[in-house]
Amino acid sequence: MNKLCYAFFIFFSSIAFAQEEAPDISSDVEEEAIIEFTDGTQLEGYAIIQHKGWGEQHDMIKFRLTSDGKADLWDETMCTGVFIKHEGIQHEYKYVTMARFDLHPRLLKVFSEGSVMLYGDVTIDDRTFSMKPKILEKTARNGNTRSEKGDYGYTEGVTFYLKSERDAYPVKLWSLLSWKKKAKDYFKDCPELIEKIESKEFTSKNIPEMVDFYNNTCGE
């Protein structure tokens, strides 16, 4: 299905339900975005990521073609992910299957691309969030997540996952083992990177830069 067909689909869906007032999905303001469908088709519009469900989380994309148009919810059955622009910077989120028996893949932020992909599971207190322009001052570690300076208007934590062709599913970088031991084991084929981990040039505070280094230096 091409881009034009998707546009007509959304347009006529809006007409079909015009006589019935649809419930407001969220009061948050969406960002400029490009949604990508499973056939490679892309549509520009406005989007926000929403987390649904209190059991196994179901990540969905609330998308509209125009800022004042009707919003529709999309998930992994039709989409591969979404690009969301925040403060002039485009952030990519992709659906990633986390484990064999999961009902739904997660919508993870792409931090590094190459022979090793670095994904981040961005978590906050509220179940629904938007990318709002606010810089948080506090940086700290918390359990299996690392809080960082957030762009989202909420205290943001990121759990990082690595995935290469040898991995059936993403590998969580944090574990009960020390962070250094986990990273050194995963990147054992890259002596240059191991040296930088040992010297503390790469630590838990600059994981994306570490994976970029691997992809540029030791990746295929």
Coordinates of C-alpha atoms in Angstrom, one line a residue, residues 29-33 45-49 61-64:
V29 CA 0.7 18.0 22.1
E30 CA 2.4 15.9 19.4
E31 CA 5.7 16.6 17.8
E32 CA 6.4 16.7 14.0
A33 CA 7.0 13.1 13.0
G45 CA 2.5 14.4 10.3
Y46 CA 2.4 14.7 14.1
A47 CA 2.9 11.9 16.6
I48 CA 3.3 10.9 20.2
I49 CA 4.2 7.5 21.7
I61 CA 1.9 5.6 18.0
K62 CA -0.8 8.3 18.1
F63 CA -0.5 9.9 14.7
R64 CA -2.3 12.6 12.8

